[in-house]
CSV table of C-alpha atoms in Angstrom, one decimal:
chain,number,residue,atom,x,y,z
A,78,MET,CA,0.0,0.0,0.0
A,79,LYS,CA,2.8,2.4,0.8
A,80,LYS,CA,4.5,1.7,-2.5
A,81,ILE,CA,1.2,2.7,-4.3
A,82,ALA,CA,0.8,5.8,-2.2
A,83,ARG,CA,4.3,7.1,-3.2
A,84,SER,CA,3.7,6.8,-6.9
A,85,GLU,CA,1.1,8.9,-8.8
A,86,ASP,CA,1.2,6.4,-11.7
A,87,LYS,CA,0.5,3.5,-9.4
A,88,ILE,CA,-2.4,5.5,-7.8
A,89,ASN,CA,-3.9,6.1,-11.2
A,90,GLU,CA,-3.4,2.4,-12.1
A,91,PHE,CA,-5.2,1.5,-8.8
A,92,PHE,CA,-8.2,3.7,-9.9
A,93,ARG,CA,-8.4,2.0,-13.3
A,94,LEU,CA,-8.3,-1.5,-11.8
A,95,TRP,CA,-10.7,-0.6,-9.0
A,96,ASN,CA,-13.1,0.9,-11.6
A,97,VAL,CA,-13.0,-2.4,-13.6
A,98,LYS,CA,-13.5,-4.4,-10.4
A,99,GLN,CA,-16.7,-2.3,-9.8
A,100,ASN,CA,-17.9,-3.2,-13.3
A,101,ASN,CA,-17.1,0.2,-14.9
A,102,PRO,CA,-20.0,2.1,-13.3
A,103,LYS,CA,-21.5,5.4,-14.2
A,104,CYS,CA,-20.1,7.8,-11.6
A,105,VAL,CA,-21.3,10.9,-9.7
A,106,TYR,CA,-18.4,13.3,-9.0
A,107,TYR,CA,-18.5,15.4,-5.8
A,108,ASP,CA,-16.3,18.6,-5.9
A,109,VAL,CA,-15.2,19.6,-2.5
A,110,GLY,CA,-13.3,22.4,-0.8
A,111,LEU,CA,-12.1,22.2,2.8
A,112,THR,CA,-10.0,24.5,5.0
A,113,LEU,CA,-7.3,22.8,7.1
A,114,ASP,CA,-4.5,24.0,9.4
A,115,SER,CA,-1.4,24.7,7.2
A,116,SER,CA,1.3,25.1,9.9
A,117,ASN,CA,3.1,21.9,8.8
A,118,ILE,CA,2.8,22.3,5.1
A,119,THR,CA,3.5,25.9,4.2
A,120,ASP,CA,7.0,25.1,2.9
A,121,TRP,CA,5.5,23.7,-0.3
A,122,TYR,CA,2.0,25.1,-0.3
A,123,TYR,CA,1.5,28.8,-1.0
A,124,SER,CA,-1.5,30.7,0.4
A,125,GLU,CA,-2.0,34.3,1.3
A,126,ASP,CA,-3.6,33.0,4.5
A,127,ARG,CA,-0.6,31.3,6.2
A,128,LEU,CA,-2.7,29.8,8.9
A,129,ASN,CA,-5.1,27.9,6.6
A,130,PHE,CA,-4.7,25.3,3.8
A,131,LYS,CA,-7.5,25.1,1.2
A,132,LEU,CA,-7.9,21.4,0.4
A,133,ASN,CA,-9.5,21.2,-3.1
A,134,PHE,CA,-10.4,17.8,-4.3
A,135,GLY,CA,-13.2,15.7,-5.8
A,136,VAL,CA,-14.4,12.1,-5.2
A,137,ALA,CA,-16.3,10.0,-7.7
A,138,PHE,CA,-18.8,7.4,-6.5
A,139,SER,CA,-20.5,4.5,-8.4
A,140,ARG,CA,-24.1,5.5,-8.9
A,141,ALA,CA,-25.1,1.8,-8.7
A,142,THR,CA,-23.4,0.9,-5.4
A,143,ASN,CA,-22.4,4.3,-3.9
A,144,ILE,CA,-18.8,3.0,-3.4
A,145,PRO,CA,-15.9,5.5,-4.0
A,146,ILE,CA,-14.1,4.9,-7.3
A,147,PHE,CA,-11.4,7.5,-7.6
A,148,TYR,CA,-10.4,11.0,-6.5
A,149,LYS,CA,-8.8,14.1,-7.9
A,150,LEU,CA,-6.5,16.1,-5.7
A,151,TYR,CA,-5.8,19.7,-7.0
A,152,LEU,CA,-3.3,21.1,-4.4
A,153,LYS,CA,-4.1,24.6,-5.5
A,154,ASN,CA,-5.6,27.3,-3.4
A,155,VAL,CA,-8.0,28.6,-6.0
A,156,ILE,CA,-9.8,26.6,-8.7
A,157,ASP,CA,-12.7,27.3,-11.0
A,158,ALA,CA,-15.1,25.3,-13.2
A,159,ASP,CA,-12.3,24.5,-15.7
A,160,SER,CA,-11.2,21.8,-13.2
A,161,LEU,CA,-14.5,19.9,-13.8
A,162,GLU,CA,-13.9,19.9,-17.6
A,163,ASN,CA,-10.4,18.6,-17.0
A,164,VAL,CA,-11.6,15.9,-14.7
A,165,TYR,CA,-14.3,14.8,-17.1
A,166,ASN,CA,-11.8,14.6,-20.0
A,167,SER,CA,-9.0,12.8,-18.1
A,168,SER,CA,-11.6,10.3,-16.6
A,169,LYS,CA,-12.9,9.6,-20.1
A,170,ALA,CA,-9.4,8.9,-21.3
A,171,ASN,CA,-9.1,6.3,-18.5
A,172,ASN,CA,-12.4,4.7,-19.4
A,173,ILE,CA,-14.1,6.0,-16.2
A,174,GLU,CA,-17.5,7.6,-16.9
A,175,ILE,CA,-18.7,10.6,-15.0
A,176,ASP,CA,-22.4,10.8,-15.3
A,177,PHE,CA,-23.2,13.6,-12.8
A,178,PHE,CA,-21.4,16.5,-11.2
A,179,ILE,CA,-22.1,17.8,-7.7
A,180,THR,CA,-20.3,21.1,-7.6
A,181,ARG,CA,-19.5,23.7,-4.9
A,182,PRO,CA,-21.0,27.1,-4.2
A,183,ASP,CA,-17.7,28.8,-5.3
A,184,TYR,CA,-18.8,28.3,-8.9
A,185,CYS,CA,-21.4,31.0,-9.0
A,186,THR,CA,-19.7,33.5,-11.3
A,187,GLN,CA,-21.0,34.0,-14.8
A,188,TYR,CA,-17.9,32.3,-16.3
A,189,ASP,CA,-18.3,29.3,-14.0
A,190,ILE,CA,-22.1,28.9,-14.7
A,191,ASN,CA,-21.6,29.1,-18.5
A,192,LYS,CA,-18.7,26.7,-18.3
A,193,ILE,CA,-20.6,24.1,-16.2
A,194,SER,CA,-23.7,24.4,-18.4
A,195,LYS,CA,-21.6,23.4,-21.4
A,196,LEU,CA,-20.5,20.1,-19.8
A,197,PRO,CA,-22.1,17.2,-21.6
A,198,LYS,CA,-23.4,15.8,-18.3
A,199,SER,CA,-25.9,16.8,-15.6
A,200,PHE,CA,-24.9,18.9,-12.6
A,201,LEU,CA,-26.1,20.2,-9.2
A,202,LEU,CA,-24.8,23.6,-8.0
A,203,PRO,CA,-25.5,24.7,-4.4
A,204,ILE,CA,-26.1,28.5,-4.4
A,205,SER,CA,-24.1,30.5,-1.9
A,206,SER,CA,-25.9,33.1,0.2
A,207,ASN,CA,-23.9,36.1,-1.4
A,208,THR,CA,-24.9,35.5,-5.0
A,209,LEU,CA,-27.5,37.8,-6.8
A,210,LEU,CA,-29.9,34.9,-7.2
A,211,PRO,CA,-31.0,34.5,-3.5
A,212,LYS,CA,-31.3,38.3,-3.1
A,213,SER,CA,-33.7,38.5,-6.0
A,214,ILE,CA,-36.1,35.6,-5.7
A,215,LEU,CA,-35.4,33.3,-2.7
A,216,ASN,CA,-37.3,35.2,-0.1
A,217,ARG,CA,-40.3,35.6,-2.4
A,218,ILE,CA,-40.5,31.9,-3.0
A,219,PHE,CA,-39.9,30.9,0.6
A,220,ASN,CA,-42.7,33.3,1.6
A,221,ASN,CA,-45.1,31.5,-0.8
A,222,SER,CA,-47.8,29.5,1.1
A,223,ASN,CA,-47.9,26.9,-1.7
A,224,LEU,CA,-44.7,25.2,-0.7
A,225,LYS,CA,-44.8,21.4,-0.7
A,226,LYS,CA,-44.0,19.4,2.4
A,227,ILE,CA,-41.6,16.5,2.0
A,228,ASN,CA,-40.0,14.0,4.4
A,229,PHE,CA,-36.4,12.8,4.0
A,230,GLU,CA,-34.8,10.6,6.6
A,231,LYS,CA,-37.0,11.8,9.4
A,232,ASN,CA,-36.5,15.5,8.5
A,233,TYR,CA,-39.3,17.6,7.2
A,234,TYR,CA,-38.7,20.2,4.5
A,235,LEU,CA,-40.8,22.8,2.8
A,236,TYR,CA,-40.0,22.5,-0.9
A,237,ALA,CA,-40.5,24.3,-4.2
A,238,LYS,CA,-38.9,24.4,-7.6
A,239,LYS,CA,-38.8,27.0,-10.3
A,240,ASN,CA,-37.5,27.3,-13.9
A,241,ILE,CA,-35.1,30.2,-14.0
A,242,GLU,CA,-32.5,31.8,-16.2
A,243,PHE,CA,-29.1,32.2,-14.5
A,244,TYR,CA,-26.4,34.1,-16.4
A,245,ASN,CA,-28.2,33.2,-19.7
A,246,SER,CA,-28.4,29.5,-18.8
A,247,ALA,CA,-31.8,27.8,-18.5
A,248,LEU,CA,-31.8,26.0,-15.2
A,249,ILE,CA,-34.1,24.6,-12.5
A,250,LEU,CA,-34.0,26.0,-9.0
A,251,HIS,CA,-34.8,23.7,-6.1
A,252,LEU,CA,-35.5,25.3,-2.7
A,253,PHE,CA,-35.7,23.6,0.7
A,254,LEU,CA,-36.5,24.9,4.1
A,255,SER,CA,-36.1,22.8,7.3
A,256,GLU,CA,-37.3,24.4,10.5
A,257,GLN,CA,-35.5,21.7,12.5
A,258,LYS,CA,-32.2,22.6,10.9
A,259,LYS,CA,-32.9,26.3,11.2
A,260,ILE,CA,-33.3,26.0,15.0
A,261,ALA,CA,-30.1,23.9,15.2
A,262,GLN,CA,-28.1,26.2,13.0
A,263,VAL,CA,-29.2,29.4,14.9
A,264,ASP,CA,-28.4,27.8,18.3
A,265,ASN,CA,-25.0,26.6,17.0
A,266,PHE,CA,-24.1,30.0,15.6
A,267,ILE,CA,-25.2,31.9,18.7
A,268,GLY,CA,-22.9,29.7,20.7
A,269,LYS,CA,-20.0,30.4,18.3
A,270,LEU,CA,-20.6,34.1,18.5
A,271,SER,CA,-20.7,34.0,22.2
A,272,ASP,CA,-17.4,32.0,22.4
A,273,LEU,CA,-15.8,34.5,19.9
A,274,GLU,CA,-16.9,37.5,21.9
A,275,THR,CA,-15.5,35.9,25.1
A,276,ILE,CA,-12.1,35.3,23.5
A,277,VAL,CA,-11.9,38.8,22.0
A,278,ASN,CA,-12.9,40.5,25.2
A,279,ASN,CA,-10.1,38.7,27.1
A,280,LYS,CA,-7.4,39.3,24.5
A,281,VAL,CA,-5.4,42.5,23.8
A,282,PHE,CA,-5.2,43.8,20.3
A,283,SER,CA,-3.0,46.7,19.2
A,284,ASN,CA,-5.2,47.8,16.3
A,285,THR,CA,-8.4,46.9,14.4
A,286,LYS,CA,-6.5,45.2,11.6
A,287,GLU,CA,-5.0,42.7,14.0
A,288,LEU,CA,-8.5,42.0,15.5
A,289,ILE,CA,-10.1,41.5,12.1
A,290,PHE,CA,-7.4,39.0,11.1
A,291,PHE,CA,-7.9,37.2,14.4
A,292,MET,CA,-11.7,37.1,14.1
A,293,GLU,CA,-11.8,35.9,10.5
A,294,ASN,CA,-9.5,33.0,11.4
A,295,LYS,CA,-11.7,32.0,14.4
A,296,LEU,CA,-15.0,32.4,12.6
A,297,LYS,CA,-15.2,33.1,8.9
A,298,GLU,CA,-17.2,36.2,7.9
A,299,SER,CA,-17.7,37.1,11.5
A,300,THR,CA,-16.4,40.6,11.0
A,301,SER,CA,-19.3,41.5,8.8
A,302,LEU,CA,-21.6,40.9,11.8
A,303,TYR,CA,-19.9,43.4,14.1
A,304,ASP,CA,-19.1,47.1,14.2
A,305,ILE,CA,-15.4,47.4,15.1
A,306,SER,CA,-13.7,50.4,16.6
A,307,TYR,CA,-10.5,51.3,18.4
A,308,ASN,CA,-10.3,54.1,21.0
A,309,GLY,CA,-6.5,54.3,21.2
A,310,GLU,CA,-6.3,51.8,24.1
A,311,THR,CA,-8.7,48.9,23.4
A,312,VAL,CA,-10.6,47.4,20.5
A,313,ILE,CA,-14.4,47.5,20.9
A,314,ILE,CA,-16.9,45.2,19.0
A,315,SER,CA,-20.7,45.4,18.9
A,316,LYS,CA,-23.2,43.3,17.0
A,317,LYS,CA,-24.9,44.6,13.9
A,318,LYS,CA,-28.5,43.7,14.4
A,319,HIS,CA,-29.3,43.8,10.7
A,320,GLY,CA,-26.4,41.5,9.8
A,321,ILE,CA,-27.3,39.0,12.5
A,322,SER,CA,-30.9,39.0,11.4
A,323,LYS,CA,-30.0,38.4,7.8
A,324,LEU,CA,-27.8,35.5,8.9
A,325,PHE,CA,-30.5,33.9,10.9
A,326,ASN,CA,-33.0,34.4,8.1
A,327,ARG,CA,-30.8,32.2,5.9
A,328,ALA,CA,-30.6,29.4,8.4
A,329,GLY,CA,-32.3,26.1,7.4
A,330,LYS,CA,-32.5,27.2,3.7
A,331,ILE,CA,-31.0,25.3,0.9
A,332,ALA,CA,-31.0,26.6,-2.7
A,333,ILE,CA,-29.7,24.3,-5.5
A,334,VAL,CA,-29.8,24.8,-9.3
A,335,THR,CA,-29.5,22.0,-11.9
A,336,ASN,CA,-29.7,21.4,-15.6
A,337,ASP,CA,-31.4,18.0,-15.1
A,338,ILE,CA,-35.2,18.2,-15.5
A,339,SER,CA,-35.6,14.6,-14.2
A,340,ILE,CA,-34.0,14.8,-10.8
A,341,GLY,CA,-36.3,14.8,-7.8
A,342,SER,CA,-36.2,16.6,-4.4
A,343,LYS,CA,-35.2,13.5,-2.4
A,344,GLU,CA,-32.4,12.6,-4.8
A,345,ILE,CA,-31.0,16.1,-4.4
A,346,LEU,CA,-31.1,15.8,-0.6
A,347,PHE,CA,-29.4,12.4,-0.9
A,348,PHE,CA,-26.6,13.9,-2.9
A,349,LYS,CA,-26.3,16.7,-0.4
A,350,LYS,CA,-26.1,14.2,2.5
A,351,GLU,CA,-23.4,12.3,0.7
A,352,LYS,CA,-21.3,15.4,0.1
A,353,ASP,CA,-21.6,16.2,3.8
A,354,ILE,CA,-20.3,12.7,4.6
A,355,ILE,CA,-17.3,13.3,2.4
A,356,GLU,CA,-16.5,16.6,3.9
A,357,ASN,CA,-16.8,15.3,7.5
A,358,PHE,CA,-14.6,12.3,6.8
A,359,PHE,CA,-11.8,14.2,5.1
A,360,LYS,CA,-11.9,17.0,7.8
A,361,LYS,CA,-10.2,14.4,10.0
A,362,MET,CA,-7.1,15.1,7.9
A,363,ASN,CA,-6.9,18.4,10.0
A,364,SER,CA,-5.4,16.4,12.9
A,365,GLU,CA,-3.1,14.7,10.5
A,366,VAL,CA,-1.6,17.8,9.1
A,367,SER,CA,-1.3,19.3,12.6
A,368,GLN,CA,0.5,16.3,14.1
A,369,TYR,CA,2.7,15.1,11.3
A,370,SER,CA,5.3,16.9,9.3
A,371,LEU,CA,4.0,16.7,5.7
A,372,GLN,CA,6.8,18.8,4.2
A,373,SER,CA,6.4,17.7,0.6
A,374,ARG,CA,3.7,17.3,-2.0
A,375,GLU,CA,4.5,13.7,-2.3
A,376,SER,CA,4.0,13.0,1.5
A,377,PHE,CA,0.7,14.8,1.4
A,378,LYS,CA,-0.5,12.9,-1.7
A,379,GLY,CA,0.5,9.6,-0.1
A,380,ARG,CA,-1.4,10.5,3.1
A,381,PHE,CA,-4.5,11.5,1.1
A,382,PHE,CA,-4.4,8.2,-0.8
A,383,LEU,CA,-4.4,6.2,2.5
A,384,TYR,CA,-7.4,8.3,3.6
A,385,PHE,CA,-9.2,7.5,0.4
A,386,ILE,CA,-8.6,3.7,1.0
A,387,ALA,CA,-10.0,4.2,4.5
A,388,PHE,CA,-13.0,6.0,3.0
A,389,ILE,CA,-13.7,3.1,0.7
A,390,ILE,CA,-13.7,0.8,3.8
A,391,TYR,CA,-15.8,3.2,5.7
A,392,LYS,CA,-18.5,3.5,3.0
A,393,THR,CA,-18.4,-0.3,2.4
A,394,LEU,CA,-19.1,-1.0,6.1
A,395,THR,CA,-21.7,1.7,6.2
A,396,LEU,CA,-23.6,0.1,3.3
A,397,LYS,CA,-23.3,-3.3,4.9
A,398,ILE,CA,-24.7,-2.1,8.1
A,399,GLN,CA,-27.6,-0.4,6.4
A,400,LYS,CA,-28.6,-3.7,4.8
A,401,LYS,CA,-28.8,-5.4,8.2
A,402,ASP,CA,-32.2,-4.7,9.8
A,403,THR,CA,-30.9,-5.4,13.2
A,404,LEU,CA,-28.0,-2.9,12.8
A,405,SER,CA,-29.6,-0.2,10.7
A,406,LYS,CA,-30.5,1.8,13.8
A,407,TYR,CA,-26.8,2.4,14.4
A,408,THR,CA,-24.3,4.6,12.5
A,409,LEU,CA,-21.0,3.1,11.7
A,410,ASP,CA,-19.3,5.4,14.2
A,411,GLU,CA,-21.6,4.2,17.0
A,412,ILE,CA,-20.8,0.6,16.2
A,413,LEU,CA,-17.0,1.3,16.1
A,414,ASP,CA,-17.3,3.2,19.4
A,415,ASN,CA,-19.1,0.1,20.9
A,416,LEU,CA,-16.5,-2.4,19.6
A,417,ARG,CA,-13.6,-0.1,20.7
A,418,LYS,CA,-14.4,-1.0,24.3
A,419,ILE,CA,-13.1,-4.6,23.6
A,420,LYS,CA,-9.6,-4.7,24.9
A,421,LYS,CA,-6.6,-6.9,24.3
A,422,ILE,CA,-5.1,-8.2,27.6
A,423,THR,CA,-1.6,-9.6,27.9
A,424,LEU,CA,-1.3,-12.3,30.7
A,425,SER,CA,1.7,-13.0,32.9
A,426,ASN,CA,2.6,-16.0,30.7
A,427,ASN,CA,2.6,-13.6,27.7
A,428,ASN,CA,-0.5,-15.1,26.2
A,429,THR,CA,-2.9,-12.5,24.9
A,430,ILE,CA,-6.7,-12.7,25.3
A,431,LEU,CA,-9.6,-10.4,24.7
A,432,SER,CA,-11.6,-8.7,27.5
A,433,ASP,CA,-15.1,-9.9,28.2
A,434,ILE,CA,-17.5,-9.2,25.2
A,435,ALA,CA,-20.9,-7.8,26.1
A,436,PRO,CA,-24.0,-9.4,24.6
A,437,GLU,CA,-24.6,-6.3,22.4
A,438,GLN,CA,-21.0,-6.4,21.1
A,439,LYS,CA,-21.3,-10.1,20.4
A,440,ARG,CA,-24.5,-9.5,18.4
A,441,ILE,CA,-22.8,-6.8,16.3
A,442,LEU,CA,-19.8,-9.1,15.6
A,443,ASP,CA,-22.1,-12.0,14.7
A,444,GLU,CA,-24.2,-9.8,12.3
A,445,LEU,CA,-21.0,-8.7,10.6
A,446,HIS,CA,-19.7,-12.3,10.5
A,447,VAL,CA,-16.6,-11.5,12.5
A,448,LYS,CA,-15.2,-14.5,14.3
A,449,VAL,CA,-13.7,-13.7,17.8
A,450,PRO,CA,-10.7,-15.8,18.7
A,451,LYS,CA,-10.4,-17.0,22.3
A,452,GLN,CA,-6.7,-16.4,22.3
A,453,ILE,CA,-4.6,-14.0,20.2
A,454,ILE,CA,-1.2,-15.3,19.2
């Protein structure tokens, strides 16, 4: 595995063989951007923000089995919709078929919209809150009493769709509002603002520029929510009521545009959930780049490949659990936390045994067809 991770040619060969093993499926490609700590990688990675590392990558899944097939790692701080065209063409050259693109909110410029719309495949584009589109029509549609109520995985949404023209491209706009998620997001953000204010009020800043830099690194876009002043001795911050109100008004709302007339509301929510899973899994790399010295592109690429293999295993186990009626009430993380309590014990004669296994743990192991040895050699 380490030999493969150290060679880009071997990684690409792995993708080709893995694609064949999965019966050359049609793939959905998720385009992702994450911000990680860059303190251990700035020798080879340039960013104007020396504290953060923009991890831009994409992962392709089989549409038939929902198993990861390949990834594309960009290692550039800024990318645009050209990257999707490049991925499509390179995948096609390797006999890997991308059938659908799930893009990122970054691609909301006129250039990006026109570029994505010319791709020969379907796409979903989440709309960021600072584009012209939400300001012009979102509130009007969300205030419409004719919104449809849908249920997706025990969450209720108010839903509507509308044919629109976005930068001269004919698209379909899908809108979702979850009151449950709105309450959770508002509560979460109130907590983050409170924590930020506590830190700021207990820290000394020499000027407003220093404070703004500090606040943006602690909580992105937080400075737009505060009036900031400096009286010659201390920096003073106070909430902007209008800014906070606008932020809370956006909570729980999802706006997505697509060129696919056949896609339904629940399929869109499924794609969004899967993208959240990808982001949450690869965010774990933050601890990796903080703890280990990844002082070259090669070492980072190798580490990312190992994460991808772990992700394949993670998704495979998740799908296996979902097919088991008796285990479907658990998440994979809950099952792993439960099994992690099983300990290996070394006896005085140097024999190694396992600690007592609880009935629930034994049931999980039996369901997963894992045989438990009485003694470990």
